Tab-separated table of C-alpha atoms in Angstrom:
chain	number	residue	atom	x	y	z
A	1	MET	CA	-0.373	0.811	-0.092
A	2	GLU	CA	0.939	3.027	-0.964
A	3	MET	CA	1.577	5.563	2.085
A	4	LYS	CA	-0.629	8.842	2.512
A	5	SER	CA	1.159	11.807	1.925
A	6	GLU	CA	1.020	15.132	2.593
A	7	ILE	CA	2.754	19.476	2.949
A	8	ALA	CA	1.826	21.163	5.430
A	9	HIS	CA	2.545	25.935	5.774
A	10	SER	CA	2.014	25.975	9.481
A	11	SER	CA	2.351	24.229	12.755
A	12	THR	CA	-1.401	24.657	12.921
A	13	GLU	CA	-2.045	22.973	10.100
A	14	TYR	CA	0.795	20.328	10.416
A	15	GLN	CA	-1.478	19.322	13.242
A	16	LYS	CA	-4.557	18.849	11.507
A	17	LEU	CA	-2.523	16.977	8.802
A	18	PHE	CA	-1.986	14.873	11.570
A	19	HIS	CA	-5.505	14.446	13.326
A	20	LYS	CA	-6.762	13.577	9.928
A	21	LEU	CA	-4.191	10.928	8.043
A	22	ALA	CA	-4.420	9.370	11.880
A	23	ARG	CA	-7.609	9.444	11.978
A	24	ILE	CA	-8.027	10.742	15.148
A	25	LYS	CA	-10.417	13.160	15.068
A	26	TYR	CA	-12.131	15.868	17.077
A	27	VAL	CA	-14.362	15.000	18.867
A	28	ASN	CA	-15.217	18.763	21.987
A	29	GLU	CA	-12.763	21.367	23.231
A	30	GLU	CA	-13.930	22.263	27.347
A	31	ASP	CA	-12.227	23.856	29.997
A	32	GLY	CA	-9.770	24.166	27.203
A	33	PHE	CA	-8.771	20.886	26.662
A	34	THR	CA	-9.451	19.596	23.261
A	35	ILE	CA	-9.505	16.400	22.390
A	36	TYR	CA	-8.924	13.906	19.959
A	37	LYS	CA	-11.035	10.339	19.500
A	38	ASN	CA	-11.243	6.783	17.155
A	39	ASP	CA	-12.615	4.068	19.460
A	40	SER	CA	-10.925	1.944	18.273
A	41	LEU	CA	-7.621	3.270	18.118
A	42	GLY	CA	-7.144	5.517	20.721
A	43	THR	CA	-7.644	9.977	21.770
A	44	ILE	CA	-4.840	12.317	21.638
A	45	VAL	CA	-6.073	15.835	24.180
A	46	SER	CA	-3.864	18.605	23.973
A	47	TYR	CA	-4.269	22.408	25.595
A	48	GLY	CA	-2.554	25.311	24.798
A	49	ASN	CA	-1.643	26.700	21.361
A	50	PRO	CA	1.906	25.803	19.109
A	51	ASP	CA	1.610	30.277	19.023
A	52	THR	CA	2.649	30.121	23.441
A	53	ILE	CA	2.886	26.344	25.983
A	54	GLN	CA	1.295	23.376	24.405
A	55	CYS	CA	1.177	20.560	26.379
A	56	GLY	CA	-0.019	17.164	25.045
A	57	ILE	CA	-1.000	13.515	26.355
A	58	GLY	CA	-1.854	10.978	23.952
A	59	ASP	CA	-2.342	6.821	23.707
A	60	TYR	CA	-2.786	4.804	20.398
A	61	LEU	CA	-2.743	3.134	17.302
A	62	ILE	CA	-1.027	4.525	13.204
A	63	GLU	CA	-3.700	2.597	11.765
A	64	ASP	CA	-1.910	3.399	7.582
A	65	ASP	CA	1.505	4.263	7.098
A	66	PHE	CA	0.921	8.225	6.786
A	67	SER	CA	3.465	11.529	6.384
A	68	ILE	CA	3.264	15.190	6.477
A	69	GLU	CA	5.903	17.595	4.579
A	70	TYR	CA	5.743	20.405	6.366
A	71	GLN	CA	7.522	23.883	4.408
A	72	TYR	CA	7.123	26.643	7.142
A	73	ASP	CA	10.264	27.835	9.827
A	74	THR	CA	8.854	27.694	13.382
A	75	GLN	CA	11.504	27.434	16.190
A	76	PHE	CA	10.034	25.850	20.202
A	77	LEU	CA	11.829	24.375	23.052
A	78	HIS	CA	10.553	20.199	23.370
A	79	PHE	CA	10.870	18.515	26.377
A	80	GLY	CA	9.238	14.755	26.783
A	81	ILE	CA	8.557	11.622	27.648
A	82	ILE	CA	7.752	8.467	24.779
A	83	TYR	CA	6.899	5.353	26.574
A	84	ALA	CA	5.852	4.024	23.204
A	85	GLY	CA	6.646	4.066	19.133
A	86	VAL	CA	8.808	5.813	17.065
A	87	THR	CA	8.328	8.045	14.214
A	88	TYR	CA	10.491	8.210	11.256
A	89	SER	CA	12.288	11.143	9.375
A	90	VAL	CA	13.164	11.099	4.853
A	91	LYS	CA	15.932	11.864	4.076
A	92	ASP	CA	16.937	11.066	0.688
A	93	GLY	CA	14.931	8.695	0.202
A	94	ASP	CA	15.252	7.071	2.670
A	95	ILE	CA	13.164	6.256	6.176
A	96	ILE	CA	14.982	6.994	9.393
A	97	ALA	CA	14.497	6.525	13.146
A	98	GLN	CA	14.114	9.896	14.362
A	99	SER	CA	12.385	9.991	18.339
A	100	ILE	CA	12.319	6.788	20.227
A	101	PRO	CA	11.121	5.564	23.482
A	102	SER	CA	13.209	7.370	25.920
A	103	SER	CA	12.534	11.010	28.126
A	104	PHE	CA	13.812	13.896	25.948
A	105	MET	CA	14.585	17.481	25.817
A	106	SER	CA	15.897	19.210	22.621
A	107	LEU	CA	15.753	23.380	20.937
A	108	GLU	CA	14.151	22.689	18.262
A	109	LYS	CA	14.488	24.510	14.429
A	110	MET	CA	12.127	23.476	12.048
A	111	ASP	CA	11.872	24.946	7.944
A	112	ARG	CA	11.367	21.564	6.137
A	113	GLY	CA	11.754	18.361	6.110
A	114	ILE	CA	9.732	15.706	5.995
A	115	GLY	CA	7.740	13.051	9.653
A	116	ALA	CA	6.523	9.270	9.016
A	117	TRP	CA	3.987	7.152	11.522
A	118	ARG	CA	4.504	3.402	10.369
A	119	ALA	CA	1.071	1.667	10.763
A	120	LYS	CA	1.124	-0.989	13.353
A	121	GLN	CA	2.648	1.329	16.263
A	122	HIS	CA	1.656	1.954	19.735
A	123	PHE	CA	2.339	5.236	20.662
A	124	LYS	CA	2.334	6.505	24.336
A	125	GLY	CA	3.798	9.585	25.447
A	126	ILE	CA	3.582	13.694	27.086
A	127	GLU	CA	5.523	16.523	24.536
A	128	PHE	CA	5.189	19.399	26.007
A	129	SER	CA	6.473	22.492	23.810
A	130	ILE	CA	7.355	26.373	24.356
A	131	ASN	CA	7.395	28.395	21.172
A	132	TYR	CA	11.066	29.861	20.476
A	133	ASP	CA	8.804	34.001	19.982
A	134	TYR	CA	7.689	33.301	23.108
A	135	LEU	CA	10.399	31.811	25.375
A	136	VAL	CA	12.465	34.523	24.186
A	137	ASN	CA	10.309	37.682	24.323
A	138	SER	CA	8.249	37.355	27.135
A	139	LEU	CA	8.956	34.468	29.542
A	140	LEU	CA	12.454	34.430	29.593
A	141	PRO	CA	12.924	38.055	30.390
A	142	SER	CA	10.289	37.309	32.697
A	143	ILE	CA	12.015	34.656	34.855
A	144	GLY	CA	15.725	36.841	34.618
A	145	ARG	CA	16.917	34.727	31.804
A	146	SER	CA	18.408	34.803	28.547
A	147	ILE	CA	18.539	33.306	25.670
A	148	SER	CA	22.317	32.801	25.609
A	149	GLU	CA	21.806	31.128	28.651
A	150	PHE	CA	20.920	28.140	26.812
A	151	ASN	CA	24.812	27.475	24.787
A	152	PHE	CA	25.729	24.003	25.902
A	153	PHE	CA	22.877	22.604	23.944
A	154	ARG	CA	22.775	22.272	20.036
A	155	ILE	CA	19.991	22.691	18.328
A	156	ASN	CA	17.714	19.979	16.067
A	157	THR	CA	20.160	17.421	18.710
A	158	ARG	CA	17.575	15.020	20.429
A	159	TYR	CA	19.023	14.727	23.995
A	160	THR	CA	17.628	11.172	25.854
A	161	ILE	CA	18.845	12.414	29.670
A	162	LEU	CA	17.629	14.422	31.609
A	163	ILE	CA	18.124	14.720	35.599
A	164	PRO	CA	15.254	13.119	36.418
A	165	GLU	CA	13.940	16.603	37.978
A	166	ILE	CA	12.161	17.410	34.608
A	167	THR	CA	10.958	14.040	34.141
A	168	ALA	CA	10.036	13.886	37.339
A	169	VAL	CA	7.922	17.683	35.962
A	170	LEU	CA	6.958	16.096	32.835
A	171	SER	CA	5.076	13.334	34.977
A	172	LYS	CA	2.915	15.261	36.649
A	173	LEU	CA	2.277	17.411	33.989
A	174	GLU	CA	0.691	13.956	32.527
A	175	GLY	CA	-1.614	13.630	35.883
A	176	TYR	CA	-2.687	16.872	35.038
A	177	MET	CA	-3.639	16.081	31.510
A	178	GLN	CA	-5.611	13.156	32.594
A	179	ASN	CA	-6.862	14.480	34.590
A	180	ARG	CA	-8.237	17.822	32.918
A	181	ILE	CA	-7.501	20.513	35.563
A	182	MET	CA	-4.140	21.416	33.455
A	183	THR	CA	-4.626	25.592	33.268
A	184	GLU	CA	-2.998	28.657	31.489
A	185	HIS	CA	-0.866	29.584	34.824
A	186	ILE	CA	-0.313	25.501	35.263
A	187	ALA	CA	1.051	25.981	31.833
A	188	GLN	CA	3.149	28.694	32.456
A	189	ALA	CA	4.280	27.357	36.053
A	190	ALA	CA	5.552	24.506	33.935
A	191	ALA	CA	7.306	26.668	31.417
A	192	VAL	CA	9.572	28.107	33.891
A	193	GLU	CA	10.255	25.325	36.019
A	194	LEU	CA	11.261	23.233	33.562
A	195	VAL	CA	13.436	25.703	32.383
A	196	GLU	CA	15.431	26.580	35.116
A	197	LEU	CA	15.266	23.238	36.023
A	198	LEU	CA	17.365	22.354	31.866
A	199	LEU	CA	20.092	26.134	32.998
A	200	SER	CA	20.623	24.143	36.454
A	201	PRO	CA	23.724	22.799	37.265
A	202	PRO	CA	23.469	19.587	37.679
A	203	SER	CA	21.793	20.103	34.133
A	204	ARG	CA	24.420	21.750	33.025
A	205	LYS	CA	26.832	18.708	33.853
A	206	LEU	CA	25.152	16.360	32.793
A	207	PHE	CA	24.716	18.053	28.884
A	208	SER	CA	28.422	18.405	29.271
A	209	ALA	CA	30.285	15.401	31.105
A	210	GLU	CA	33.203	14.831	31.284
A	211	GLY	CA	35.398	12.013	31.528
A	212	ASP	CA	34.357	9.487	33.776
A	213	LYS	CA	33.494	11.666	36.875
A	214	SER	CA	29.803	10.681	37.840
A	215	LEU	CA	27.112	12.209	36.989
A	216	ARG	CA	24.172	10.608	38.756
A	217	THR	CA	23.265	7.882	42.046
A	218	ILE	CA	20.272	5.954	41.080
A	219	LYS	CA	18.636	3.307	43.176
A	220	ALA	CA	19.371	-0.916	42.623
A	221	GLY	CA	16.702	-1.829	45.073
A	222	ALA	CA	17.995	-1.447	48.260
A	223	ARG	CA	22.095	-0.074	46.803
A	224	ASP	CA	22.592	3.504	45.439
A	225	ILE	CA	24.809	2.687	42.051
A	226	LYS	CA	26.824	5.819	40.642
A	227	ILE	CA	26.423	5.607	36.517
A	228	ASN	CA	29.601	7.448	35.103
A	229	SER	CA	29.085	8.734	30.997
A	230	GLU	CA	31.429	5.535	29.811
A	231	ASP	CA	28.489	3.758	31.407
A	232	LEU	CA	26.003	6.134	30.045
A	233	ARG	CA	27.711	5.545	26.515
A	234	LYS	CA	26.980	1.490	27.233
A	235	ILE	CA	23.539	1.880	28.423
A	236	ASN	CA	22.531	3.934	24.963
A	237	GLN	CA	24.828	1.302	23.471
A	238	VAL	CA	22.821	-1.338	24.496
A	239	HIS	CA	19.508	0.915	23.776
A	240	GLU	CA	20.742	0.759	19.755
A	241	ILE	CA	21.509	-2.755	19.279
A	242	ILE	CA	18.791	-3.427	20.577
A	243	MET	CA	16.732	-1.815	18.026
A	244	SER	CA	18.450	-3.089	15.580
A	245	SER	CA	17.969	-6.311	16.706
A	246	ALA	CA	15.403	-6.508	18.275
A	247	TYR	CA	14.729	-10.066	16.895
A	248	GLU	CA	17.727	-12.326	17.895
A	249	PHE	CA	17.203	-13.659	21.722
A	250	LYS	CA	19.384	-11.819	23.996
A	251	THR	CA	19.302	-11.714	27.392
A	252	ILE	CA	20.452	-8.571	30.225
A	253	PRO	CA	23.567	-11.159	30.375
A	254	MET	CA	24.239	-11.077	27.392
A	255	LEU	CA	24.011	-7.824	26.343
A	256	ALA	CA	25.665	-6.590	29.746
A	257	GLN	CA	28.803	-8.784	28.036
A	258	GLU	CA	28.929	-6.917	24.303
A	259	VAL	CA	29.256	-3.850	25.905
A	260	GLY	CA	31.434	-4.250	29.015
A	261	ILE	CA	29.122	-2.683	32.093
A	262	SER	CA	27.866	-4.643	34.714
A	263	GLU	CA	24.334	-6.627	34.672
A	264	GLN	CA	23.251	-4.208	37.440
A	265	LYS	CA	24.151	-1.214	35.748
A	266	LEU	CA	22.113	-1.857	32.908
A	267	LYS	CA	19.184	-3.037	34.323
A	268	TYR	CA	18.114	0.035	36.487
A	269	GLY	CA	20.301	2.389	34.186
A	270	PHE	CA	18.424	1.933	30.744
A	271	LEU	CA	15.152	2.255	32.970
A	272	ASP	CA	16.205	4.851	34.830
A	273	TYR	CA	16.873	6.643	31.280
A	274	TYR	CA	14.774	5.226	28.925
A	275	LYS	CA	11.226	5.108	31.876
A	276	GLN	CA	11.049	1.530	31.244
A	277	THR	CA	12.804	-1.974	31.378
A	278	ILE	CA	14.724	-3.769	28.473
A	279	TRP	CA	12.301	-6.058	28.376
A	280	ASP	CA	9.808	-3.745	27.501
A	281	PHE	CA	12.026	-2.103	24.970
A	282	GLN	CA	12.654	-5.012	23.455
A	283	ASN	CA	8.586	-6.153	23.625
A	284	ASN	CA	7.917	-3.083	22.550
A	285	ILE	CA	9.252	-3.599	19.497
A	286	ARG	CA	7.924	-6.863	18.130
A	287	MET	CA	4.915	-7.078	19.688
A	288	SER	CA	4.582	-3.843	16.524
A	289	ARG	CA	6.124	-5.454	14.336
A	290	ALA	CA	3.773	-8.792	14.957
A	291	ALA	CA	0.853	-6.593	14.442
A	292	TRP	CA	2.341	-5.624	11.120
A	293	LEU	CA	2.845	-8.885	9.750
A	294	ILE	CA	-0.090	-10.659	11.196
A	295	LEU	CA	-2.229	-7.600	9.187
A	296	ASN	CA	0.143	-7.933	5.795
A	297	ASP	CA	-1.892	-11.225	5.819
A	298	SER	CA	0.868	-13.139	4.399
A	299	ASP	CA	2.578	-15.419	7.088
A	300	THR	CA	1.278	-17.795	9.496
A	301	PHE	CA	1.075	-17.564	12.820
A	302	GLU	CA	3.665	-20.073	13.205
A	303	GLU	CA	5.778	-17.578	10.643
A	304	ILE	CA	5.099	-14.441	12.441
A	305	SER	CA	6.336	-15.813	15.985
A	306	LYS	CA	10.089	-16.781	14.914
A	307	ALA	CA	10.195	-13.837	12.364
A	308	VAL	CA	9.858	-11.285	15.214
A	309	GLY	CA	12.260	-14.249	17.905
A	310	TYR	CA	9.997	-16.305	19.510
A	311	HIS	CA	10.756	-20.113	19.230
A	312	SER	CA	7.788	-21.418	20.207
A	313	GLN	CA	4.185	-20.084	18.577
A	314	THR	CA	2.801	-20.656	22.830
A	315	ALA	CA	4.897	-17.860	23.963
A	316	PHE	CA	4.475	-15.176	20.984
A	317	TYR	CA	0.635	-16.102	22.041
A	318	ASN	CA	0.647	-15.562	25.366
A	319	ALA	CA	2.778	-11.558	25.424
A	320	PHE	CA	0.584	-10.005	22.108
A	321	LYS	CA	-2.375	-10.804	24.015
A	322	LYS	CA	-0.883	-9.337	26.900
A	323	TRP	CA	0.173	-6.731	25.143
A	324	CYS	CA	-2.038	-5.236	22.862
A	325	GLY	CA	-5.190	-7.212	25.161
A	326	LEU	CA	-5.637	-9.351	22.475
A	327	SER	CA	-4.472	-12.376	21.133
A	328	PRO	CA	-3.321	-13.005	17.348
A	329	GLY	CA	-6.755	-14.503	16.195
A	330	ALA	CA	-8.671	-12.118	17.838
A	331	PHE	CA	-6.369	-8.264	17.046
A	332	LYS	CA	-6.399	-9.786	13.371
A	333	LYS	CA	-10.267	-10.731	13.350
A	334	LEU	CA	-11.385	-6.898	14.274
A	335	GLN	CA	-8.814	-5.505	12.860
A	336	LYS	CA	-10.477	-7.193	9.136
A	337	SER	CA	-13.342	-5.317	10.221
A	338	HIS	CA	-13.138	-2.275	10.152
A	339	ARG	CA	-11.079	-2.389	7.782
A	340	GLU	CA	-14.433	-3.504	6.022
A	341	SER	CA	-16.246	-1.534	7.715
A	342	LEU	CA	-14.792	1.699	6.625
C-alpha cells in the first residue's frame, strides 16, 4: 500500500493533517482541553496553543503508513516522555528513525522536512513545547534569563538523558492532563520550572559530562549505584543494539557482556534513563512488528512468531495478548472487521 502524504505550511496545519491522517478526529473542546478520539485507535488530548505553550498526551495506534512534509519556519523548546512508538523522518528517500521511546529535550528549528509514521505502531507519551519567540520575548525576560544561557547544547539535537527533576515535572503534567486539571497558569509555571531546571548546574553538568565523573546516583533495590559518562555511553549502546536486532534473543547478561558493563548498572540504568525495562522496550518493537505482519496477511502465526524472535508459538501468543489485550487471531479479526466497515 502506498504511503499517504500531505504538505503543511504552518504548525497548526501540521497538527490538523496529523489528526486527519491518523484518523483520530476532533471530538470536543472544554475548559481549554481539546480532545481527539477514535474508539478503535485511541485518544489524544492537547492544551494550549503552538504560538505560546502547548502540552499534549496521547495513547493511540497508527493504522496506516503516512507522512507529512512541513514547509514553514518555526522553532520551539520541546520536552517529553515517549513510552511507546517510533516516529521517522524521510531523508534522500530513506526512512530513518527520529524519535524513540525515552524522555527527551530539544531546541528544535523546523524549516523543511518530512515526518513519517508506520502502520501498527502503538504510541503513548506526553509532550510539552514552548514556542521560541514566546520563550525569548516573554518567558525568559520575566525570570531574568536570556537565550544566551542555552549555549551548552545544540539546536536540532534530541537529548534523551535528563536530570530526574525534569522527568518528574513531565510526569506531574501528564497527571494534570489525564485528570483535566491543567490551567494556563499551571502551564506557565511548568514552563518556568522546566527552563530553570534545564539551566541548573546538575543539568549543565549532565549535558557537558567530562571523563569518568559520576553523573548521578540511581537506586538498585536497596543499593545506590553511581552512573558515569562511560556507563551512560554503554547503556545507549545497548539501546542501539536492541533497536537494530530486536528480533534476536538477547538476555541482560548477554547485552551487558557485549558492551562491557555490569548487569545491575545496565538493568537499573536503562530503566532510569529510558523509563522502561529492557524487556518492555524490546518487546514493544517485536509486538509492533508482529501486528504489522498479522495485518499484512501473508504469513502464518507460526512464521510470524519466529520472525519476531519467538521459538515457541505459545509464548508468542501469550506475549501478544498481554501486549494489546487480544490474541493474534482476535486482533486480526477485529482489524479486518474495522477495515470492511470503512
